[in-house]
mmCIF file of C-alpha atoms and ligand atoms in Angstrom:
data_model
loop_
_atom_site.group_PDB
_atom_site.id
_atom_site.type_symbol
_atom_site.label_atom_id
_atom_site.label_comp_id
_atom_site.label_asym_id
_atom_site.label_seq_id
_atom_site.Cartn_x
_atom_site.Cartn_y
_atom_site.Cartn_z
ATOM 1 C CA UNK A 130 124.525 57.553 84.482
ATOM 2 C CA UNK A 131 125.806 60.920 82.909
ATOM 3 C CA UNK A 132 123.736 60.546 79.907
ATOM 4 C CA UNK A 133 120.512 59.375 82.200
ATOM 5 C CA UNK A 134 120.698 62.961 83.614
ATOM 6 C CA UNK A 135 121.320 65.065 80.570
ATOM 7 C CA UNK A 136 118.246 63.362 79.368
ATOM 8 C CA UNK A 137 116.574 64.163 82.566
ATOM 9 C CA UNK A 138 117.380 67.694 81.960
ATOM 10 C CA UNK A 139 116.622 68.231 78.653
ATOM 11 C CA UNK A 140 112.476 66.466 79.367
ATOM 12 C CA UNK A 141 112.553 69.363 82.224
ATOM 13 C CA UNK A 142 109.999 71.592 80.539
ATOM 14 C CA UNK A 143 110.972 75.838 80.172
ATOM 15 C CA UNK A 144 109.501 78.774 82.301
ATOM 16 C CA UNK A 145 107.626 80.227 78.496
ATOM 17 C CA UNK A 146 107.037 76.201 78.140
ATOM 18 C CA UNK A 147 105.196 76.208 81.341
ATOM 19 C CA UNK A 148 103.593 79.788 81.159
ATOM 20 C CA UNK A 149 102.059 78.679 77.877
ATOM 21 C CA UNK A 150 100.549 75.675 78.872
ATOM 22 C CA UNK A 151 98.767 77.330 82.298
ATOM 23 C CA UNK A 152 98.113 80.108 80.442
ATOM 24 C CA UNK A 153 99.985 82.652 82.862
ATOM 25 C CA UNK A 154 101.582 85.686 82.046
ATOM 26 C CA UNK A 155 104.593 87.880 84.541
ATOM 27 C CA UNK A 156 102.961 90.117 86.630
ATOM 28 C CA UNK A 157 105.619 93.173 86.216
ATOM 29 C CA UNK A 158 104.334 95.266 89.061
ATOM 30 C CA UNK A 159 104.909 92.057 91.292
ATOM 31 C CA UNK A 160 108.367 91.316 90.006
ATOM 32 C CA UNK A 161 107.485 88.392 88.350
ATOM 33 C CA UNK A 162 110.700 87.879 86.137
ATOM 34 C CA UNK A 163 111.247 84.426 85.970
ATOM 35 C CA UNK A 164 114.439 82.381 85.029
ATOM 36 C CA UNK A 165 114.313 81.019 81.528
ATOM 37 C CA UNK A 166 116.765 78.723 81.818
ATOM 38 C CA UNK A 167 116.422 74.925 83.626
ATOM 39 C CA UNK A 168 120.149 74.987 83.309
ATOM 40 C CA UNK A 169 121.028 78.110 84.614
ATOM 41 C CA UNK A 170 118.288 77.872 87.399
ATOM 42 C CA UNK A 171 120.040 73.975 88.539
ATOM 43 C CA UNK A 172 124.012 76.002 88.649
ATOM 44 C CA UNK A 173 122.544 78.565 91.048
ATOM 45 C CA UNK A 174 121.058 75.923 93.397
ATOM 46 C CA UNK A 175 124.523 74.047 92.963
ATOM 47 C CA UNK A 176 126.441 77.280 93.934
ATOM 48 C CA UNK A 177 123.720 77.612 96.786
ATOM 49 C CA UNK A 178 125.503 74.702 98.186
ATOM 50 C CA UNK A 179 122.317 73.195 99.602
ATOM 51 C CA UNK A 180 122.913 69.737 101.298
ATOM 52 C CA UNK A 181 120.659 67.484 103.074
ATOM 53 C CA UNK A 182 120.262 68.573 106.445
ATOM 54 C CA UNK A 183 119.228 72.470 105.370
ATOM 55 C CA UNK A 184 116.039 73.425 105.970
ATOM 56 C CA UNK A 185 115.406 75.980 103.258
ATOM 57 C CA UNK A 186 112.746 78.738 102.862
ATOM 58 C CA UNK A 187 112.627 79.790 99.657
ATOM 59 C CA UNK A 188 110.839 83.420 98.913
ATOM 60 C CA UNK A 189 108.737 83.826 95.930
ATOM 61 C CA UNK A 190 109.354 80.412 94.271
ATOM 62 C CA UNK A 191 106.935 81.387 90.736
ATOM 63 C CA UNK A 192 106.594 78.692 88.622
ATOM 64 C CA UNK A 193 109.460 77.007 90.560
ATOM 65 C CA UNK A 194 112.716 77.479 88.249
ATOM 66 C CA UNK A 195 114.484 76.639 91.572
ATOM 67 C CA UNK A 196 111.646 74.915 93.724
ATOM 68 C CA UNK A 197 112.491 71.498 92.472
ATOM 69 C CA UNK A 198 116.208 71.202 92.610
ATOM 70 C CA UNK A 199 115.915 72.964 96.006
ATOM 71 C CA UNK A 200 113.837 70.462 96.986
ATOM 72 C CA UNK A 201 115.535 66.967 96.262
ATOM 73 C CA UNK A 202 118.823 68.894 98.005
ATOM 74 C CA UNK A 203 117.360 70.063 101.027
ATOM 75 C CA UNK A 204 116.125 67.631 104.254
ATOM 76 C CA UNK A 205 112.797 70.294 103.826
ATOM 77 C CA UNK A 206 111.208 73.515 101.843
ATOM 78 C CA UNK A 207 109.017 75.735 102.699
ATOM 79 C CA UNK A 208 108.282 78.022 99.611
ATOM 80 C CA UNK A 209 106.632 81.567 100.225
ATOM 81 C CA UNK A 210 104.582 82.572 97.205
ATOM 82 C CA UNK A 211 102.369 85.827 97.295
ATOM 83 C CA UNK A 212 100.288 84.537 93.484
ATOM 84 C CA UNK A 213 97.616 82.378 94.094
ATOM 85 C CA UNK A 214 97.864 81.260 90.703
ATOM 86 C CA UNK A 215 101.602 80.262 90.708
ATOM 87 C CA UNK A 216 101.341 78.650 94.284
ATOM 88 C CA UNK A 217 98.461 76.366 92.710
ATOM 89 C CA UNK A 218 100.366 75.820 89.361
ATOM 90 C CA UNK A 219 103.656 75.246 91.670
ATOM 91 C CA UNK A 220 101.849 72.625 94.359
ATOM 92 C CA UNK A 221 100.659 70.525 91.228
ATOM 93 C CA UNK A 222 104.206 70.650 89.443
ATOM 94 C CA UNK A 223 105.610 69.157 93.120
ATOM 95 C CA UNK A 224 103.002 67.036 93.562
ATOM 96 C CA UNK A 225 103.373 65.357 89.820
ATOM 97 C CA UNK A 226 107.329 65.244 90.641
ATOM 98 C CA UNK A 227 106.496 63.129 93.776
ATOM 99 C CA UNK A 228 108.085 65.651 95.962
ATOM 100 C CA UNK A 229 106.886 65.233 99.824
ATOM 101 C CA UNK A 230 109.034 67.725 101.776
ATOM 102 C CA UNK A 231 108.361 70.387 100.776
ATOM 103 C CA UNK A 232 105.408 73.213 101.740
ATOM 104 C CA UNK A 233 103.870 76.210 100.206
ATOM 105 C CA UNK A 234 102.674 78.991 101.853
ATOM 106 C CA UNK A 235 100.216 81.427 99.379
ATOM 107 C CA UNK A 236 101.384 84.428 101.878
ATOM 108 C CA UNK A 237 103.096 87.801 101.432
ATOM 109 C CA UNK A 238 106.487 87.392 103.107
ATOM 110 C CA UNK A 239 106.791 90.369 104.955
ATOM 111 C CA UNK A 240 103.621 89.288 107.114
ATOM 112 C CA UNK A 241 105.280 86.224 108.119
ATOM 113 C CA UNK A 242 108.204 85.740 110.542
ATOM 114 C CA UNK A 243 111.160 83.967 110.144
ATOM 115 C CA UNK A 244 110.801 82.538 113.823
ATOM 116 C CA UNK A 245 107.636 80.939 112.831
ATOM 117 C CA UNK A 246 109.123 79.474 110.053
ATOM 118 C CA UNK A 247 111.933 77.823 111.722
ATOM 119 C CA UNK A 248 109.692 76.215 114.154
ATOM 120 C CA UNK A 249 107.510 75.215 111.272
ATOM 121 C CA UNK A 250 110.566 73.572 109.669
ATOM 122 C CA UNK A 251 112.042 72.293 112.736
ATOM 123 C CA UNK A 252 115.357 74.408 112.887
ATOM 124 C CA UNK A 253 116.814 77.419 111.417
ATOM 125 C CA UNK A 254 116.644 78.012 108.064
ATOM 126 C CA UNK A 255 118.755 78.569 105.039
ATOM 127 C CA UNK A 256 116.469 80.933 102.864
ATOM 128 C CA UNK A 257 117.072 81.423 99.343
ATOM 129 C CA UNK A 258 114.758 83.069 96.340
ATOM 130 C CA UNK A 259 115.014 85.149 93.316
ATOM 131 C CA UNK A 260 113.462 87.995 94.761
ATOM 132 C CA UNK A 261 110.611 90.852 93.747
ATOM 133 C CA UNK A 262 113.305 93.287 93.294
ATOM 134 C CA UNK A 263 110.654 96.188 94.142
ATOM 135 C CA UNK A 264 110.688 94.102 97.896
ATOM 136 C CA UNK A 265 114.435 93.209 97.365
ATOM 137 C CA UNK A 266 115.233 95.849 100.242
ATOM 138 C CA UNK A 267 112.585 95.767 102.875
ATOM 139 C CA UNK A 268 112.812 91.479 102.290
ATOM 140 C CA UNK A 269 116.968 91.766 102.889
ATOM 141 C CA UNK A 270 116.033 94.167 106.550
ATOM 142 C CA UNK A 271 113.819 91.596 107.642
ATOM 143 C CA UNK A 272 116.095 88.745 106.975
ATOM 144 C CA UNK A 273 118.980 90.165 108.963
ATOM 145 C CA UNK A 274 116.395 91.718 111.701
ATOM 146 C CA UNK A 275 115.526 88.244 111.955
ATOM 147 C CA UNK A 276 118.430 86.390 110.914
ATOM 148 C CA UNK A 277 118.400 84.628 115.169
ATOM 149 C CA UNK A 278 116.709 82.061 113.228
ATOM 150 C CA UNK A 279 118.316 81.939 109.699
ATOM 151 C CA UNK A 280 121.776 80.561 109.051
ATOM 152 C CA UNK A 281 122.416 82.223 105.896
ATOM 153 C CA UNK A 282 120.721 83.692 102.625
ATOM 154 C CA UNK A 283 121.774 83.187 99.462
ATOM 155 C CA UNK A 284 119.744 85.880 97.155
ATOM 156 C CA UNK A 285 119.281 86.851 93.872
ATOM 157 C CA UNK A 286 119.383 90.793 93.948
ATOM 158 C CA UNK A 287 119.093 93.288 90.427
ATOM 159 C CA UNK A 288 122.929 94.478 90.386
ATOM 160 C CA UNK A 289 122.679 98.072 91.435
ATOM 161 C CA UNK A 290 120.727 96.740 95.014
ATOM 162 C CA UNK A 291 123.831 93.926 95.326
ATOM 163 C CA UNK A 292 126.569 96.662 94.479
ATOM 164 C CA UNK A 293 124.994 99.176 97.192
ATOM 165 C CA UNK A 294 124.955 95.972 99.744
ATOM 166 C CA UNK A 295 128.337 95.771 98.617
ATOM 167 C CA UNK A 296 129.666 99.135 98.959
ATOM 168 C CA UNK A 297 132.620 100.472 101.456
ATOM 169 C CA UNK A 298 131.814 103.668 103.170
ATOM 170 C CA UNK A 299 132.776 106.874 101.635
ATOM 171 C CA UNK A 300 131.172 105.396 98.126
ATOM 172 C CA UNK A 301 128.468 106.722 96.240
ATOM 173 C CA UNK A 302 126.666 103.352 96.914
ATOM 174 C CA UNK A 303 126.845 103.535 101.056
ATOM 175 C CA UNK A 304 123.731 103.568 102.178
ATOM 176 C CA UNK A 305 121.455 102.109 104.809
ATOM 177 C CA UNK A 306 121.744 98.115 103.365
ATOM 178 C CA UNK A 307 125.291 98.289 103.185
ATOM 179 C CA UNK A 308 125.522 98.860 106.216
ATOM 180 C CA UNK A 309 122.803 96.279 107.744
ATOM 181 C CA UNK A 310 124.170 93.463 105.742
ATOM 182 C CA UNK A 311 128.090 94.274 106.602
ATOM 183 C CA UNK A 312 127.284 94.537 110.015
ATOM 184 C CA UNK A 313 125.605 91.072 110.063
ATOM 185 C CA UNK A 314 127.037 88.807 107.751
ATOM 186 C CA UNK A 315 129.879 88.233 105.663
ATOM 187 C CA UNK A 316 129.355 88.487 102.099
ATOM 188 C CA UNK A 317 130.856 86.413 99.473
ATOM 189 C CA UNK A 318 129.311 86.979 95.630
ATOM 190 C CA UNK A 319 127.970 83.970 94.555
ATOM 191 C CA UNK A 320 126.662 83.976 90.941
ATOM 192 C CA UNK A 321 126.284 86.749 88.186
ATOM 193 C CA UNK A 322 123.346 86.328 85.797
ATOM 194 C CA UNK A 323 122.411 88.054 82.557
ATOM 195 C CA UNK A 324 119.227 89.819 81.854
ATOM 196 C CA UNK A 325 118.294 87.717 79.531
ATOM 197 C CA UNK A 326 118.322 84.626 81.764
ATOM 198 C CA UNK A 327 114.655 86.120 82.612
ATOM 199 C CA UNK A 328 111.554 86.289 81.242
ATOM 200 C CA UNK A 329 110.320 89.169 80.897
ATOM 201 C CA UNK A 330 113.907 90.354 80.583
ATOM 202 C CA UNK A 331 114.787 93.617 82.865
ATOM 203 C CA UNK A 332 116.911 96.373 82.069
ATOM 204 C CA UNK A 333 119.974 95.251 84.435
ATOM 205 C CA UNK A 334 121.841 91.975 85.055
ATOM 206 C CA UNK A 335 121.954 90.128 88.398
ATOM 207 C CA UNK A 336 123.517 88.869 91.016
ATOM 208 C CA UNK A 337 123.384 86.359 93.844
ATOM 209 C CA UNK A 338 125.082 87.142 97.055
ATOM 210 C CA UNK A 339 125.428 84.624 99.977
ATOM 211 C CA UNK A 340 124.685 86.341 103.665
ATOM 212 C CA UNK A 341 126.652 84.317 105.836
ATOM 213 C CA UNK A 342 124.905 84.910 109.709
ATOM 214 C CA UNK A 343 127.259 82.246 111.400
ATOM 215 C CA UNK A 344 129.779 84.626 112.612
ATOM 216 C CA UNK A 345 128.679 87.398 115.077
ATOM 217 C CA UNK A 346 129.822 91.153 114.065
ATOM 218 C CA UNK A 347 133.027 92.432 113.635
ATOM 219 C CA UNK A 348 131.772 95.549 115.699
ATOM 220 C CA UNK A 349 128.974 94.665 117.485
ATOM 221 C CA UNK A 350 126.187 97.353 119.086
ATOM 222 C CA UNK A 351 125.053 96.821 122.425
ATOM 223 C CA UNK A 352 121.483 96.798 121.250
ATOM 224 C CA UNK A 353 121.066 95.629 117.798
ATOM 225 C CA UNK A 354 117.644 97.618 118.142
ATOM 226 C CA UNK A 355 118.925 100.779 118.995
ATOM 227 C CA UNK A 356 121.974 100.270 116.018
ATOM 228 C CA UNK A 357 118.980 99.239 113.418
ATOM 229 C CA UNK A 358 117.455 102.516 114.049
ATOM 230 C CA UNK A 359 120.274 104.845 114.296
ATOM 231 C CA UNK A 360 121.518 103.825 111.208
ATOM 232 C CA UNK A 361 117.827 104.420 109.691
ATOM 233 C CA UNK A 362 118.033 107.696 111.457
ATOM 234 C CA UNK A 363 121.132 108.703 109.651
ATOM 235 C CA UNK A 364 120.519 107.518 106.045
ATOM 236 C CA UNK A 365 116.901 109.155 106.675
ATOM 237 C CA UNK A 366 118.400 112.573 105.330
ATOM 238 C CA UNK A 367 121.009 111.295 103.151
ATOM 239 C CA UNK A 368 122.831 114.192 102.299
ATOM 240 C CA UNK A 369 122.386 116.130 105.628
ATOM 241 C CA UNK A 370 124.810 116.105 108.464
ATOM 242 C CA UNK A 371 124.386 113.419 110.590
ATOM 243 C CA UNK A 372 123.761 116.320 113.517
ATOM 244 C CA UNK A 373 120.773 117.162 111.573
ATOM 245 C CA UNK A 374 119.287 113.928 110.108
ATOM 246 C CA UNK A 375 119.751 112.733 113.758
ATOM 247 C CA UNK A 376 117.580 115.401 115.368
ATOM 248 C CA UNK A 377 114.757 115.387 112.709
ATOM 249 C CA UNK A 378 114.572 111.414 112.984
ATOM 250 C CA UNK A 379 112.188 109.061 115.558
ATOM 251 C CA UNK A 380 115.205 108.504 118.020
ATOM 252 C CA UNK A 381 113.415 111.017 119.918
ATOM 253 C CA UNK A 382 116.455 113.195 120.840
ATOM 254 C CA UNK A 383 117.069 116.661 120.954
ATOM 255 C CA UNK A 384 119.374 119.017 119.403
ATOM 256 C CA UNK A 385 121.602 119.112 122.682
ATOM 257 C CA UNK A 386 122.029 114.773 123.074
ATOM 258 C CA UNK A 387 122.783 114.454 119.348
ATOM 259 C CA UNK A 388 125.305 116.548 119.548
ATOM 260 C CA UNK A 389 126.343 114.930 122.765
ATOM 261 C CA UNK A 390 125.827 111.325 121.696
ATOM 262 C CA UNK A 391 128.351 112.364 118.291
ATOM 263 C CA UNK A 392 131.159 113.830 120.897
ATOM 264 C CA UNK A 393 130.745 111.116 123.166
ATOM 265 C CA UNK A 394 131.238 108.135 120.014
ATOM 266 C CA UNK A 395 133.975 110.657 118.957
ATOM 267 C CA UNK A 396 132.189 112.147 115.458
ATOM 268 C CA UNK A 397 132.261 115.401 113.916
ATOM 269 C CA UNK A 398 128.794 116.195 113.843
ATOM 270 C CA UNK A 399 129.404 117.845 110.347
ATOM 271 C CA UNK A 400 129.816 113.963 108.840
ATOM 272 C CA UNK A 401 127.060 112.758 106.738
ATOM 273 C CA UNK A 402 126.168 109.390 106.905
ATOM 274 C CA UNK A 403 127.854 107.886 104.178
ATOM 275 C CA UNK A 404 131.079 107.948 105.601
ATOM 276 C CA UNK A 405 130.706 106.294 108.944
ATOM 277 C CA UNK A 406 132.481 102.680 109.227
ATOM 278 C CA UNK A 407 131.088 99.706 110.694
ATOM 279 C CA UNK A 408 132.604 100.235 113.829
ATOM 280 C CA UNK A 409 131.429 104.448 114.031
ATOM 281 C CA UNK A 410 128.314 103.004 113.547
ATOM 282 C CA UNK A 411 128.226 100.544 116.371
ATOM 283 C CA UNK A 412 130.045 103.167 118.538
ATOM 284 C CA UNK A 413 127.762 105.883 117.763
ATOM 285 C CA UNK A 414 124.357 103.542 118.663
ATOM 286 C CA UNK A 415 126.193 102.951 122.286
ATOM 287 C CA UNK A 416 126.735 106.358 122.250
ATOM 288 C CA UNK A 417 122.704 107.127 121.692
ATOM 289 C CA UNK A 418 121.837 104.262 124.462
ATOM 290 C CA UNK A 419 124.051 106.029 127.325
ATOM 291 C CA UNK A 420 122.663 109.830 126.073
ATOM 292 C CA UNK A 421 119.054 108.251 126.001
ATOM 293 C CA UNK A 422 119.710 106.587 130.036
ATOM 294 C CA UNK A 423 121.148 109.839 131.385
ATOM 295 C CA UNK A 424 118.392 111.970 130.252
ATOM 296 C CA UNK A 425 115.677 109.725 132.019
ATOM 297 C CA UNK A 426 117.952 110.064 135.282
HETATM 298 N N1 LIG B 582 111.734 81.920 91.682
HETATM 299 C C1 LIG B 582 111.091 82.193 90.416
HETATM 300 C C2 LIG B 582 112.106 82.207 89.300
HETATM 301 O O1 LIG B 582 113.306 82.331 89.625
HETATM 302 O O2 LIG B 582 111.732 82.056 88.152
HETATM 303 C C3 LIG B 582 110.323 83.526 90.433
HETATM 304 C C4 LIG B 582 111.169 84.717 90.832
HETATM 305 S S1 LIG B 582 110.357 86.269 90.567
HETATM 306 C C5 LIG B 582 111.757 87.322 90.394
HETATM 307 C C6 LIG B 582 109.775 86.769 92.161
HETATM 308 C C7 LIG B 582 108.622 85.945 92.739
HETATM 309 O O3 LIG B 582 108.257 86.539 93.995
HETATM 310 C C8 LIG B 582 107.370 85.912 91.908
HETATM 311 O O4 LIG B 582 106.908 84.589 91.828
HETATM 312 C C9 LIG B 582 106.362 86.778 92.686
HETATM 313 O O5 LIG B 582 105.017 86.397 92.513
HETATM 314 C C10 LIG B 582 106.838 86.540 94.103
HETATM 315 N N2 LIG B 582 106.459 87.615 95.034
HETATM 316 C C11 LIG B 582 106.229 88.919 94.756
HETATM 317 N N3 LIG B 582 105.918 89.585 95.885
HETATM 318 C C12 LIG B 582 105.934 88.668 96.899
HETATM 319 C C13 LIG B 582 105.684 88.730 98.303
HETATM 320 N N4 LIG B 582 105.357 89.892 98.880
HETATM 321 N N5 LIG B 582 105.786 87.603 99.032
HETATM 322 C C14 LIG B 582 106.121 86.415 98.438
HETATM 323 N N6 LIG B 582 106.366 86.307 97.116
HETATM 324 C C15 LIG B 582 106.285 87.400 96.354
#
């Protein structure tokens, strides 16, 4: 049985083995850097721990280093490709492999909605994808903006993105993703891959982080809405005080609430953004809601 699947693995044709034979080259400006590797692309689906009753979305699957094994784990896939070429070179490689559950969609993914998707699928999703790493950021906000309907994310990120998700407050790295993805999920590093697992290779390594959404937050806002945007607000002018990046920003408040919002969450309005906890945060955005109410009475 052991050797059957060695064999299997070694017939499992390469990303270059691939590109050469449908005459398709990376598209840099669209992130295209694909995984050379069969081997390495099967361990990161293993350490995705996809079983059989996920319903996985996967975000730019390419030529589908991950598609397949994704696939035969999951109960069903939908795959979200933006190239026309590799969704068509990607729906014959399933087809060929006999694989029925799983769906492409040729689509940008930040013009579709994780809601739909879920329905589509049947339930909520576990989404997973190498990503664009020019998207990596705006794609990671929309999964936790949306994340009612995802269960967790298990993403491939360029290192320096994954350390800034990563980083405690008061570090260099602190910054408006940190503090999305703390607030929403707990992390847990799942894989660390080499540059030159990828094809073209890029000038940093990588990592894939796990978002767990199953727990709710630590310090929780009264409206997430009103938290997502304060915390834009405040990273908006990063090295401004908070007094002043909140004033310039589209909260919509004046000199006078900022400054009343900060005293009543407790925060020196001298602070910059970059050291506010989890829980300042949180506090703060209440803070903004009750200013906001008692200026419209
Ligand atoms: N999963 C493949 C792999 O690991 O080899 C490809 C990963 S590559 C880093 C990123 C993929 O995202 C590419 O296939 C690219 O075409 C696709 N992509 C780029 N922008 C996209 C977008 N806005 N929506 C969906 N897919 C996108």
């Amino acid at each position: 049985m052991e050797d059957d699947t060695i064999a299997a693995e070694k017939k499992r044709p390469s990303q270059a083995a691939i590109m050469r034979a449908e005459r398709v080259s990376p598209k840099k400006d669209k992130g295209q850097n694909f995984l050379k590797d069969p081997a390495t692309a099967r361990k990161i689906v293993e350490s995705a721990g996809i079983g059989p009753g996920d319903r996985v979305c996967e975000i730019g699957p390419g030529l589908g280093a991950l598609t397949l094994d994704l696939a035969r784990s999951a109960r069903t896939l939908i795959a979200v490709e933006w190239d026309r070429d590799l969704a068509a070179i990607l729906a014959r490689r399933l087809e060929s492999e006999g694989i029925r559950n799983a769906r492409i969609i040729r689509e940008d993914i930040l013009l579709l909605d994780f809601g739909e998707l879920a329905r589509m699928a049947g339930g909520p999703l576990v989404v997973v994808g190498n990503l664009p790493y020019y998207l990596s950021s705006p794609i990671l906000v929309k999964i936790v903006t949306e994340r009612a309907s995802v269960t967790r994310a298990v993403l491939m990120f360029q290192k320096e993105l994954a350390r800034r998700i990563a980083a405690p407050p008061g570090s260099r790295d602190y910054g408006r993703v940190s503090v999305l993805a703390q607030y929403a999920a707990r992390l847990r590093t799942v894989a660390r891959v080499n540059r030159d697992q990828f094809i073209p290779a890029p000038s940093v390594d990588s990592e894939v982080i796990e978002l767990d959404f199953s727990a709710p937050p630590e310090f929780p806002a009264r409206s997430e809405s009103v938290f997502f945007d304060v915390v834009k607000a405040a990273f908006g002018k990063r090295r401004k005080m908070l007094k002043n990046s909140l004033a310039a920003s589209e909260l919509g408040l004046d000199a006078r609430q900022v400054d009343a919002a900060l005293d009543r969450a407790g925060i020196a309005p001298t602070r910059r953004a970059e050291t506010l906890s989890l829980a300042e945060f949180a506090a703060l955005s209440d803070a903004v809601m009750d200013e906001a109410k008692s200026d419209v009475i």
